[in-house]
Short mmCIF file of C-alpha atoms (C1' of nucleotides) in Angstrom, two decimals:
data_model
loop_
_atom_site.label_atom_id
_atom_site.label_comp_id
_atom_site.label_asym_id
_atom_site.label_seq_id
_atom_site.Cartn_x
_atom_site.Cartn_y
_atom_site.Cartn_z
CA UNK A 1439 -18.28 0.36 -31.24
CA UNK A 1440 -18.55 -2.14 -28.88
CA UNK A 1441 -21.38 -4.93 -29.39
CA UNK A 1442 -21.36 -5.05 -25.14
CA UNK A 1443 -20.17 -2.68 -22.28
CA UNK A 1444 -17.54 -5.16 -21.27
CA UNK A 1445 -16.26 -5.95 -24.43
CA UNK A 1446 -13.12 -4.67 -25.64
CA UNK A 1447 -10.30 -4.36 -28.00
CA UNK A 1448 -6.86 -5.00 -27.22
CA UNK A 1449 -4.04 -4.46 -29.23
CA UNK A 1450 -0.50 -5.94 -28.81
CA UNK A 1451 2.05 -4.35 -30.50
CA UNK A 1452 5.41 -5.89 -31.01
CA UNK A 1453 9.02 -4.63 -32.74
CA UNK A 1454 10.62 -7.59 -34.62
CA UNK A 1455 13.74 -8.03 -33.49
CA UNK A 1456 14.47 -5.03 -31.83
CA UNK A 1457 17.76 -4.88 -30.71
CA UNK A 1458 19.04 -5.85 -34.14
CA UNK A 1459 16.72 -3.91 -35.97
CA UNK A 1460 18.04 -0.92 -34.43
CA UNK A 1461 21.72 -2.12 -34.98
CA UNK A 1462 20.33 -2.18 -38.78
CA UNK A 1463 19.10 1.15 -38.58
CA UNK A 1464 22.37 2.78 -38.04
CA UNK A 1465 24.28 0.51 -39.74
CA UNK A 1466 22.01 -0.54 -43.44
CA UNK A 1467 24.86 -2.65 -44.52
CA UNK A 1468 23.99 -5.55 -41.78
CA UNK A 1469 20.36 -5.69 -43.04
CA UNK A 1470 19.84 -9.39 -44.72
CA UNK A 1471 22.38 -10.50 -42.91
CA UNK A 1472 22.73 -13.20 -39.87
CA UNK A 1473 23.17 -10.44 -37.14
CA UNK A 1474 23.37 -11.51 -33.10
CA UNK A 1475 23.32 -9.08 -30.50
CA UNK A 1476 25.31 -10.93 -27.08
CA UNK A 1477 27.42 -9.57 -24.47
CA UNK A 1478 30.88 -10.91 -24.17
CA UNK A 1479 33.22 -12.99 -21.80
CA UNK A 1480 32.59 -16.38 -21.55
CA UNK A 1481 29.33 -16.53 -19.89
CA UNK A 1482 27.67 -14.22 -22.24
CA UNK A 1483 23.86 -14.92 -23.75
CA UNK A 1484 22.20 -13.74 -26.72
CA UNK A 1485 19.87 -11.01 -26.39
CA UNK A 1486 18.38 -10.72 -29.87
CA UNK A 1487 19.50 -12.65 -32.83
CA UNK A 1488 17.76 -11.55 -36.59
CA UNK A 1489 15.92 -14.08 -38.58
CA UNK A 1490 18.13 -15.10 -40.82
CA UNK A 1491 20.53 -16.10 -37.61
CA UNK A 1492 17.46 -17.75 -36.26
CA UNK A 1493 17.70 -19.83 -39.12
CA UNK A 1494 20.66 -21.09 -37.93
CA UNK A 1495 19.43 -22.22 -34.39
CA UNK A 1496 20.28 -19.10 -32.75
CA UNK A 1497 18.03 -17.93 -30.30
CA UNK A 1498 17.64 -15.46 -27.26
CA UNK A 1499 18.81 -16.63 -23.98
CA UNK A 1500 21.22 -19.21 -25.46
CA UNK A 1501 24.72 -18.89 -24.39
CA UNK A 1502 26.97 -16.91 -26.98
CA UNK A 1503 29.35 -19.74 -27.50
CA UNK A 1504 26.95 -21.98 -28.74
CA UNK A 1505 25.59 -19.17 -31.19
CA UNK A 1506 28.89 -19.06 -32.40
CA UNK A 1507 29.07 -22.50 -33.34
CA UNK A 1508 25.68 -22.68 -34.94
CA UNK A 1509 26.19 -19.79 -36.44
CA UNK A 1510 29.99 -18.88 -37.22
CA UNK A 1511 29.16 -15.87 -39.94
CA UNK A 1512 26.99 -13.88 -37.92
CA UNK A 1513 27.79 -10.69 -37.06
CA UNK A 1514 28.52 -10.17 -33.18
CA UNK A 1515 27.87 -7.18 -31.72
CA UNK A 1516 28.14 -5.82 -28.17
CA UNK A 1517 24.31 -4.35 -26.85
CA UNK A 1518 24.03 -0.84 -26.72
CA UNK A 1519 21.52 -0.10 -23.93
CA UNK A 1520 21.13 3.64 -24.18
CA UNK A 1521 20.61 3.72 -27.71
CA UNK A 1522 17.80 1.61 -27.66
CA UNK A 1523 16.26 3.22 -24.27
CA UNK A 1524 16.26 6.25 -26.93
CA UNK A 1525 15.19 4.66 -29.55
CA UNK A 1526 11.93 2.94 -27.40
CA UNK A 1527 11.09 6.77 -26.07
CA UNK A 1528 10.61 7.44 -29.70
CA UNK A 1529 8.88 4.45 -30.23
CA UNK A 1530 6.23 4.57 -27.30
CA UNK A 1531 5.88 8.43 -28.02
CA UNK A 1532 4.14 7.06 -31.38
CA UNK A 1533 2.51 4.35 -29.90
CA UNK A 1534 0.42 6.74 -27.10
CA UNK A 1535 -0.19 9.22 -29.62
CA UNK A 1536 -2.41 6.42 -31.38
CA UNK A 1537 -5.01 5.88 -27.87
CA UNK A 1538 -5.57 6.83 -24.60
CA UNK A 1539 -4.69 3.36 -22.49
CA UNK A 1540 -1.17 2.32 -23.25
CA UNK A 1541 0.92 -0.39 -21.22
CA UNK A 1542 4.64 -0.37 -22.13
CA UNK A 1543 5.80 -3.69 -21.46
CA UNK A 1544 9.76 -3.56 -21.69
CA UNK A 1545 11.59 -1.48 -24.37
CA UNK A 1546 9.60 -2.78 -27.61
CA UNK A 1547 6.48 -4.03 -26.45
CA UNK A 1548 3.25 -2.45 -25.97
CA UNK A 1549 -0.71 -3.17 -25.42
CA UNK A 1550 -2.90 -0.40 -26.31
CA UNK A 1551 -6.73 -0.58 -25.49
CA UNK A 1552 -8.57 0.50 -28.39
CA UNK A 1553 -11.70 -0.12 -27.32
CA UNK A 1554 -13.11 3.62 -27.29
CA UNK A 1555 -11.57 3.99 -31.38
CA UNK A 1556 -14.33 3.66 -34.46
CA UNK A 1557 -11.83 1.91 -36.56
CA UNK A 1558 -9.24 0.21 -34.44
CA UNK A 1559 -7.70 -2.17 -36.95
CA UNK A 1560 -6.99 0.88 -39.35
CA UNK A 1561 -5.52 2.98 -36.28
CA UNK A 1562 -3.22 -0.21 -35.70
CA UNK A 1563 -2.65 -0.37 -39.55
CA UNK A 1564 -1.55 3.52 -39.64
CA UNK A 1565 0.72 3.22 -36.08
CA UNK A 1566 2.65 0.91 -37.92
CA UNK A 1567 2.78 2.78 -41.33
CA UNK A 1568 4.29 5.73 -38.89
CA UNK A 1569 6.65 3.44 -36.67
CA UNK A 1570 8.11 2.38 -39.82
CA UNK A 1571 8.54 5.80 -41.44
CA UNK A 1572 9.53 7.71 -38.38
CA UNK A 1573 11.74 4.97 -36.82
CA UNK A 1574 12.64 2.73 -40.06
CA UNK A 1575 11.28 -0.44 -37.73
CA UNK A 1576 8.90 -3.23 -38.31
CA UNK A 1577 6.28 -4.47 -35.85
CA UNK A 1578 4.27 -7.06 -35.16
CA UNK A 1579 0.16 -6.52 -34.42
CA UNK A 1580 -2.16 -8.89 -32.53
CA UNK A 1581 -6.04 -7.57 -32.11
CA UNK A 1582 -8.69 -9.59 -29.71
CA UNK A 1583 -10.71 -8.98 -26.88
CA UNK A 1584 -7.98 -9.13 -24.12
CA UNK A 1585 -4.36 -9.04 -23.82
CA UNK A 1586 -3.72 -12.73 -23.86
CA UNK A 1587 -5.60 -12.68 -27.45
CA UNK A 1588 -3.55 -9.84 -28.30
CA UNK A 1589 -0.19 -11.12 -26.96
CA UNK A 1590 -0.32 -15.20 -28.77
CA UNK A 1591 -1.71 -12.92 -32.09
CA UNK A 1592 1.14 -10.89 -32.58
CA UNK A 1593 3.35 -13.59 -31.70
CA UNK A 1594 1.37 -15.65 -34.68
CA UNK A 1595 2.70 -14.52 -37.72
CA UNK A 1596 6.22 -12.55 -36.66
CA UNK A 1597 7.45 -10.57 -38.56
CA UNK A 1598 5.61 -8.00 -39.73
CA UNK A 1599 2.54 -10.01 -38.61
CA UNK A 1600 -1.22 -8.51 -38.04
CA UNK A 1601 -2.98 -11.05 -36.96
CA UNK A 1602 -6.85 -10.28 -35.37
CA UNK A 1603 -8.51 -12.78 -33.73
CA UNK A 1604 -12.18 -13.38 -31.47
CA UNK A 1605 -11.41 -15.36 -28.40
CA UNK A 1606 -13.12 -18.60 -29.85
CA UNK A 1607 -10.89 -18.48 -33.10
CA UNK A 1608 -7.98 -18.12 -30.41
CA UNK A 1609 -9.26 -21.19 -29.58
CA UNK A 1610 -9.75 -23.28 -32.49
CA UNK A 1611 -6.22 -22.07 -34.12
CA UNK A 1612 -4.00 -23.18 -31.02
CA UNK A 1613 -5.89 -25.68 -29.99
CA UNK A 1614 -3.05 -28.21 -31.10
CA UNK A 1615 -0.23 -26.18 -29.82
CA UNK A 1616 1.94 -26.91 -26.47
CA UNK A 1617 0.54 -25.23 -23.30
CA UNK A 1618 3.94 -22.91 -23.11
CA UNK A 1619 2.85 -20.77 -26.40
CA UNK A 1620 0.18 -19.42 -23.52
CA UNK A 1621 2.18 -16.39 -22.13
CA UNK A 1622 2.14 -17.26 -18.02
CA UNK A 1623 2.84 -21.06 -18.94
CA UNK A 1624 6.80 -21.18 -19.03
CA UNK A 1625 9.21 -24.88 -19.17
CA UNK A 1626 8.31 -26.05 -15.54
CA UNK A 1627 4.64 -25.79 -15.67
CA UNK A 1628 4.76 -27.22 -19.16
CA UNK A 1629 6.70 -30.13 -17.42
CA UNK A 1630 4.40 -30.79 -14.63
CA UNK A 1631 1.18 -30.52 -17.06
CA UNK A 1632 3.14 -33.14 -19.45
CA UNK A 1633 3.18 -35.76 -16.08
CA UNK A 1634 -0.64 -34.91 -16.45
CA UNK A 1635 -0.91 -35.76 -20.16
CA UNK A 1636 -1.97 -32.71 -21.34
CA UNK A 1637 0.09 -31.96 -24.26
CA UNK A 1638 -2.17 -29.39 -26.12
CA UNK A 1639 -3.83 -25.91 -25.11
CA UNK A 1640 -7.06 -28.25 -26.09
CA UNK A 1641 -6.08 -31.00 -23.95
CA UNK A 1642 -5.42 -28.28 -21.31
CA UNK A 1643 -8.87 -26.75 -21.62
CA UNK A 1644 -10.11 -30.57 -21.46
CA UNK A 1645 -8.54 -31.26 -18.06
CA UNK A 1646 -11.28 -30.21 -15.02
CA UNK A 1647 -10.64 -27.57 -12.92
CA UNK A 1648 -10.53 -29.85 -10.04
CA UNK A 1649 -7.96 -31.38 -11.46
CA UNK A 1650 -5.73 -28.64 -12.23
CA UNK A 1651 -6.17 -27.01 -8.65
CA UNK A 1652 -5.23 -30.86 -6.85
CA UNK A 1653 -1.84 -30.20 -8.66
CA UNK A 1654 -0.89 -26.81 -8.66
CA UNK A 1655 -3.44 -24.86 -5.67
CA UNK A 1656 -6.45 -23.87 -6.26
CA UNK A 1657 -5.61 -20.49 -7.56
CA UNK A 1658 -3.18 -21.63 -9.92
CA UNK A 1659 -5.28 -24.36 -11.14
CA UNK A 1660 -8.30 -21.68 -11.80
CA UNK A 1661 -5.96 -19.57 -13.75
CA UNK A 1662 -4.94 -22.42 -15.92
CA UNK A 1663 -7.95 -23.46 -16.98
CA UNK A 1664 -8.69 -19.50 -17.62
CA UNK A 1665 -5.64 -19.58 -19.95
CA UNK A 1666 -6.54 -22.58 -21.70
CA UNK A 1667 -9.95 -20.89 -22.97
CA UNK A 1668 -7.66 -17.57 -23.73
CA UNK A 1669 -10.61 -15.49 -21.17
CA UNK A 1670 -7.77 -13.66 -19.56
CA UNK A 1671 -9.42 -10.44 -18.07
CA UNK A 1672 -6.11 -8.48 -17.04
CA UNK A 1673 -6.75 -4.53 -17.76
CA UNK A 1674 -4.61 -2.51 -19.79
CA UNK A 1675 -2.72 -0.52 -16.91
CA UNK A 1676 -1.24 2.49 -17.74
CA UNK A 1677 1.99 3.15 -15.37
CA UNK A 1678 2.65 0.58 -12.56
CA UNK A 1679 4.38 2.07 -9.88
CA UNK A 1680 8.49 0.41 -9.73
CA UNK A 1681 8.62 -1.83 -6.86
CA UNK A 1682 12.21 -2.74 -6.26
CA UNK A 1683 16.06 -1.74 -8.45
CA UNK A 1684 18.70 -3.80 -8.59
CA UNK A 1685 22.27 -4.79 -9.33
CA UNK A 1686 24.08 -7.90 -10.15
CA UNK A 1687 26.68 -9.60 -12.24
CA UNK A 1688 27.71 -12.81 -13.29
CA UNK A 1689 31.74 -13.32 -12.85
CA UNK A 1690 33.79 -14.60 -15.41
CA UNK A 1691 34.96 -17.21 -13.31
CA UNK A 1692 34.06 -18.35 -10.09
CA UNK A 1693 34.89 -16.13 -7.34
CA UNK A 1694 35.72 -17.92 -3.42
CA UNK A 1695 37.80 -14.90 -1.42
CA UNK A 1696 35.87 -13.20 0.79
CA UNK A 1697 37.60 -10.21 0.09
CA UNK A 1698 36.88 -10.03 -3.77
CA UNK A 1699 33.37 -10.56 -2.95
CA UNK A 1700 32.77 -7.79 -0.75
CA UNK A 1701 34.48 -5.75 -2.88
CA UNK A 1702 32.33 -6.34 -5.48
CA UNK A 1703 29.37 -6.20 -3.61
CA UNK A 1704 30.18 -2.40 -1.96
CA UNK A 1705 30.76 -1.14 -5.64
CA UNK A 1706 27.08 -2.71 -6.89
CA UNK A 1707 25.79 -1.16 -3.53
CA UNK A 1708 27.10 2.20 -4.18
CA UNK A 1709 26.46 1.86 -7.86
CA UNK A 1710 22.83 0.65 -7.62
CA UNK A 1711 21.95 3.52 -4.86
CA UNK A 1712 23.51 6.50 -7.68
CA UNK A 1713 21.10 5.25 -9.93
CA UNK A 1714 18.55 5.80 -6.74
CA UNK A 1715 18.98 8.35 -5.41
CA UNK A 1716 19.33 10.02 -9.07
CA UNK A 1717 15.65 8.71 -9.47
CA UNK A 1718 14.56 10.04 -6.07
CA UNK A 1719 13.64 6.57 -4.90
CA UNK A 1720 14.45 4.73 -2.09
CA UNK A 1721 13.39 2.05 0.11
CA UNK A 1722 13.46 0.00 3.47
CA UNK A 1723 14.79 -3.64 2.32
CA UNK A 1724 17.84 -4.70 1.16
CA UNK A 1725 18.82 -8.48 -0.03
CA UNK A 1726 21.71 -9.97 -1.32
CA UNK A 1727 21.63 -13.11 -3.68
CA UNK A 1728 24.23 -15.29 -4.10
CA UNK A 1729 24.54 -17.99 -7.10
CA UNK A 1730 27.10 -20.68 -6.23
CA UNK A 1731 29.25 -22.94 -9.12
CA UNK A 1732 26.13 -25.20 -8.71
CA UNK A 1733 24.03 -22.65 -10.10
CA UNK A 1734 21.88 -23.22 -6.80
CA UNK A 1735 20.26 -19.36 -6.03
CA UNK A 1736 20.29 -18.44 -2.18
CA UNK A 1737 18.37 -14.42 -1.14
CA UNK A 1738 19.00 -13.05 2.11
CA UNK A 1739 17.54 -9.98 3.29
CA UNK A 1740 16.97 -7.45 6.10
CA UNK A 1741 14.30 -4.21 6.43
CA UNK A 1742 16.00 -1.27 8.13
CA UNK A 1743 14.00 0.99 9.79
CA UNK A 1744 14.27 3.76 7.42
CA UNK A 1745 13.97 4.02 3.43
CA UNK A 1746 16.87 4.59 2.16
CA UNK A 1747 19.43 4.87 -0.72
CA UNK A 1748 23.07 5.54 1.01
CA UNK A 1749 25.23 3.23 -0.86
CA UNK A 1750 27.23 3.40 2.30
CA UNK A 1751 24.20 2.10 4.10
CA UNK A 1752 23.29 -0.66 1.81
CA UNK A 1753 26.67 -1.22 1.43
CA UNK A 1754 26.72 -1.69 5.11
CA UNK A 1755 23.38 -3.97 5.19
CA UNK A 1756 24.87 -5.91 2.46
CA UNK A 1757 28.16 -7.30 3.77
CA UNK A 1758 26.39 -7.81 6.74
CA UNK A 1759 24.31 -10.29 5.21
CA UNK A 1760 26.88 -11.72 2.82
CA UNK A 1761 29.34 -12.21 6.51
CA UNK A 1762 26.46 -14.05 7.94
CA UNK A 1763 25.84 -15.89 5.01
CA UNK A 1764 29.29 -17.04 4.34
CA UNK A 1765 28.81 -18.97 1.20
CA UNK A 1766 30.40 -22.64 1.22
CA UNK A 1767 31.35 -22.76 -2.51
CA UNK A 1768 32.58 -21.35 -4.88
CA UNK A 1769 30.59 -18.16 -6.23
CA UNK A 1770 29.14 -17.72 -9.77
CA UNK A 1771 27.02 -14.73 -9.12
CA UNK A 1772 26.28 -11.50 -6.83
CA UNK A 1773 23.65 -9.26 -6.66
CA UNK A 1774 22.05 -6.28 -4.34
CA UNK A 1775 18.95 -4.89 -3.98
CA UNK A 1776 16.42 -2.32 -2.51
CA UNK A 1777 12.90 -2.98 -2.44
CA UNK A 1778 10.05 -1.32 -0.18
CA UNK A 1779 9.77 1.64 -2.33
CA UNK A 1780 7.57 3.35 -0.23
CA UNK A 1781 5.12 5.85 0.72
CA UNK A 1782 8.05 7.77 2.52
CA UNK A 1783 10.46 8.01 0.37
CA UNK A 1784 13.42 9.65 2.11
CA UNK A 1785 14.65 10.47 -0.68
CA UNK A 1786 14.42 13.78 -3.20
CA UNK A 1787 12.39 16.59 -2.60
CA UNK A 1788 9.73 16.23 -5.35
CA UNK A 1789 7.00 13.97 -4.99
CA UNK A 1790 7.27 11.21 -2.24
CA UNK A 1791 5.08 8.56 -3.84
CA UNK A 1792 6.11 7.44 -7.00
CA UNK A 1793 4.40 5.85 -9.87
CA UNK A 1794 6.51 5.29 -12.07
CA UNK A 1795 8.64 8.38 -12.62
CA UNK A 1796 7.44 9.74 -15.95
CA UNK A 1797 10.50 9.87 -18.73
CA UNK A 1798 9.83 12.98 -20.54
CA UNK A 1799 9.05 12.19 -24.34
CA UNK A 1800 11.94 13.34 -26.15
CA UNK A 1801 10.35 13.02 -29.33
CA UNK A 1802 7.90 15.26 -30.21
CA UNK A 1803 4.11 14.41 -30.26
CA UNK A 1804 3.29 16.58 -32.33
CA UNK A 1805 3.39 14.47 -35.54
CA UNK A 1806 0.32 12.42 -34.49
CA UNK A 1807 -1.80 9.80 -36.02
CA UNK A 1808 -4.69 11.29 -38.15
CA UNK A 1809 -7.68 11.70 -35.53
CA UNK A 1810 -9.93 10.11 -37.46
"C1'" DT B 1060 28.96 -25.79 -23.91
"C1'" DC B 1061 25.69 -25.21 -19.60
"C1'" DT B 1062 22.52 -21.33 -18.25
"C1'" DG B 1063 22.70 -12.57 -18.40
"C1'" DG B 1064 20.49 -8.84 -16.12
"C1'" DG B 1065 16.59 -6.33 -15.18
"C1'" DG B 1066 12.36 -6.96 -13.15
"C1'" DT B 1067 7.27 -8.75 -11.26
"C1'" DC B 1068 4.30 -11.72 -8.82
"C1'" DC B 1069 2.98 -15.82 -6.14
"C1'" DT B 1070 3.43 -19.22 -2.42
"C1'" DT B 1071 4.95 -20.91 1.88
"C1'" DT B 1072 6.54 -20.41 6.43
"C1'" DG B 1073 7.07 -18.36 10.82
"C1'" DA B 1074 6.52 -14.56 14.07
"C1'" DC B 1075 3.53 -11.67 16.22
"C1'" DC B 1076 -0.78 -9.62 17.52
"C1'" DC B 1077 -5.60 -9.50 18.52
"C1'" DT C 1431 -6.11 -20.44 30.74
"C1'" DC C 1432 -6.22 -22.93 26.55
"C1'" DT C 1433 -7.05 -23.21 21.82
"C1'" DG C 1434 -7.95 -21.67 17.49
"C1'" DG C 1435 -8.73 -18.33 13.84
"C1'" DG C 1436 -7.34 -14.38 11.26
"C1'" DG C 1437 -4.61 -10.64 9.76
"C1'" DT C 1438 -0.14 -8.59 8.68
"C1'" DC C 1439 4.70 -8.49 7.89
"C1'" DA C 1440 9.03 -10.27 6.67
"C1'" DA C 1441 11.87 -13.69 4.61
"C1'" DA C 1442 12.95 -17.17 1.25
"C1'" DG C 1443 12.30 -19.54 -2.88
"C1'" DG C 1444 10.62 -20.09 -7.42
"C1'" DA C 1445 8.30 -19.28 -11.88
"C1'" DC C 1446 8.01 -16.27 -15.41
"C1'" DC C 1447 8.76 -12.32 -18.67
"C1'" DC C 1448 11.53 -9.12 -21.86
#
DNA sequence: TCTGGGGTCCTTTGACCC
DNA sequence: TCTGGGGTCAAAGGACCC
């Protein structure tokens, strides 16, 4: 029970490794063993690599060639998207069964507000017991008073960490870590604070508000120095309404004819507005983005009058743009999309605004977490 | 050896309107 | 009529996250 009305309890729960682990689970003869799950061609990343190829260097978001060099044993394997979008339904099935306020953050990440439970830690303790039994996958817990707490806890002691913390013991135990373990604070801020001298989450919580706001605005500044004392006050929000869909794709090798481009632009176009209209969403502005041989990103886009998701349409809207655009090198990367998901939706019959359209559970509820 | 694909959110700038 | 302030929208870029 909470000591104060405003208190709460936050929960963060996180799968190890979870595109691996569920490369394990069908396949027990990989477990123990240096496993990387990349894409292929030559401009392929990592997307999950297990610990004992982590061991090695390997990492997510390094390029696959390099992996391969660190790490020439590992087992490579191609990512298999729908099996782990069915494998996550199963997954967050479990994990609302266990409370009432549940934010799913990507396919294997989850903060659950807990704050209305008698015995949250043991709920946490027994939604992993059942993720593990039901789903043969291990998790990660962090417990504190808000999701920043919750998020750097279960991030603490991976894998198979529990980790509960109060907001000052967030405090004292990363005081002498580097601003970017703070979930918000990614390589460029960490740069710019560095110029500053602040090296530390401490040395960051040491530097005056003033300060902070002088070099990155005012509101940016305040939100630091929020971070720094881990008093994030974000709520645990249950479905967030989709906001834009897109589609876009690195080429194996540069791509300059005009023709090739558009081609490849239509198909996203008409691919990315199946996937729409499937959804019953559609919306008023398209962009383009185009990623030249320098890597240098340029976004173009135009609002049409009406929402919509005709791939002949945004097909249309997007060579326009890409025509006027007429890139001056050599191109790396193309992408479409449709944002402005809006109150009137054009599209399907059913509902017109759409929060997040609900993914019925395959998995059955019914095997619930003990009350309690 | 460079750097994926799916997103969200914030900031800045300029146009336009009151 | 001039100037300025605000609000809103759209566009572009950038930082960040999984």
């Amino acid at each position: 029970v909470p000591a104060n009305p405003g208190d709460r309890t936050i929960a963060h729960l996180d799968v190890d490794a979870f595109y691996v682990s569920v490369e394990c689970c069908r396949r027990p003869e990989l477990l123990g063993e240096a496993v990387v799950v990349a894409g292929s061609g030559p401009r392929a990343v990592v997307t999950t690599a297990s610990y004992e190829a982590r061991r090695y260097g390997v990492g997510s978001a390094m390029p696959a060639a390099k992996a391969r060099r660190l790490c020439p044993q590992a087992i490579f394997l191609a990512p298999d998207f729908a099996l782990y979008q069915q494998v996550s339904r199963q997954l967050m099935a479990l994990v609302r069964a266990a409370t009432t306020r549940v934010e799913v953050v990507g396919l294997d990440e989850a903060y659950l507000d807990l704050t209305e439970l008698s015995f949250p830690h043991a709920a946490m303790r027994r939604l992993v017991a059942v993720i593990a039994e039901r789903t043969g996958l291990t998790c990660s817990v962090g417990i504190g008073p808000n999701k920043q707490v919750a998020k750097v806890a279960s991030d603490a002691e991976k894998p198979a960490g529990f980790v509960v913390l109060t907001r000052a013991q967030a405090c004292v135990r990363f005081a002498q870590a580097p601003p970017e373990l703070i979930p918000g604070i990614g390589p460029k801020t960490a740069t710019r604070l560095r110029e500053l001298g602040v090296r530390t989450i401490e040395d960051l919580a040491q530097t005056p508000v003033e300060l902070l706001g002088e070099r990155f605005g005012t509101n940016a500044g305040r939100g630091l120095a929020r971070m720094a004392r881990f008093d994030h006050d974000g709520e645990v929000s249950d479905e967030r309404a989709v906001v834009s869909a897109s589609r876009e794709r690195t080429f194996d090798h540069d791509l300059s004819d005009p023709a090739e481009l558009e081609r490849a632009l239509a198909n996203m176009a008409r691919e990315l507005c199946g996937s729409l209209s499937k959804q019953g969403r559609s919306g008023r502005t398209v962009s383009i983005k185009v990623r030249l041989d320098d890597f240098s990103t340029v976004t173009r886009a135009r609002t049409v009058s009406r929402p919509t998701s005709d791939g002949e349409v945004v097909a249309d809207v997007a060579l326009g743009l890409l025509r006027d655009y007429r890139p001056s090198r050599p191109v790396r990367l193309l992408g479409v999309r449709v944002a402005g998901f809006g109150a009137d939706a054009a599209g399907s019959a059913g509902a017109a605004a759409t929060p997040e359209r609900s993914v019925p559970a395959t998995i059955a509820t019914d095997q619930l977490l003990l009350p309690l």
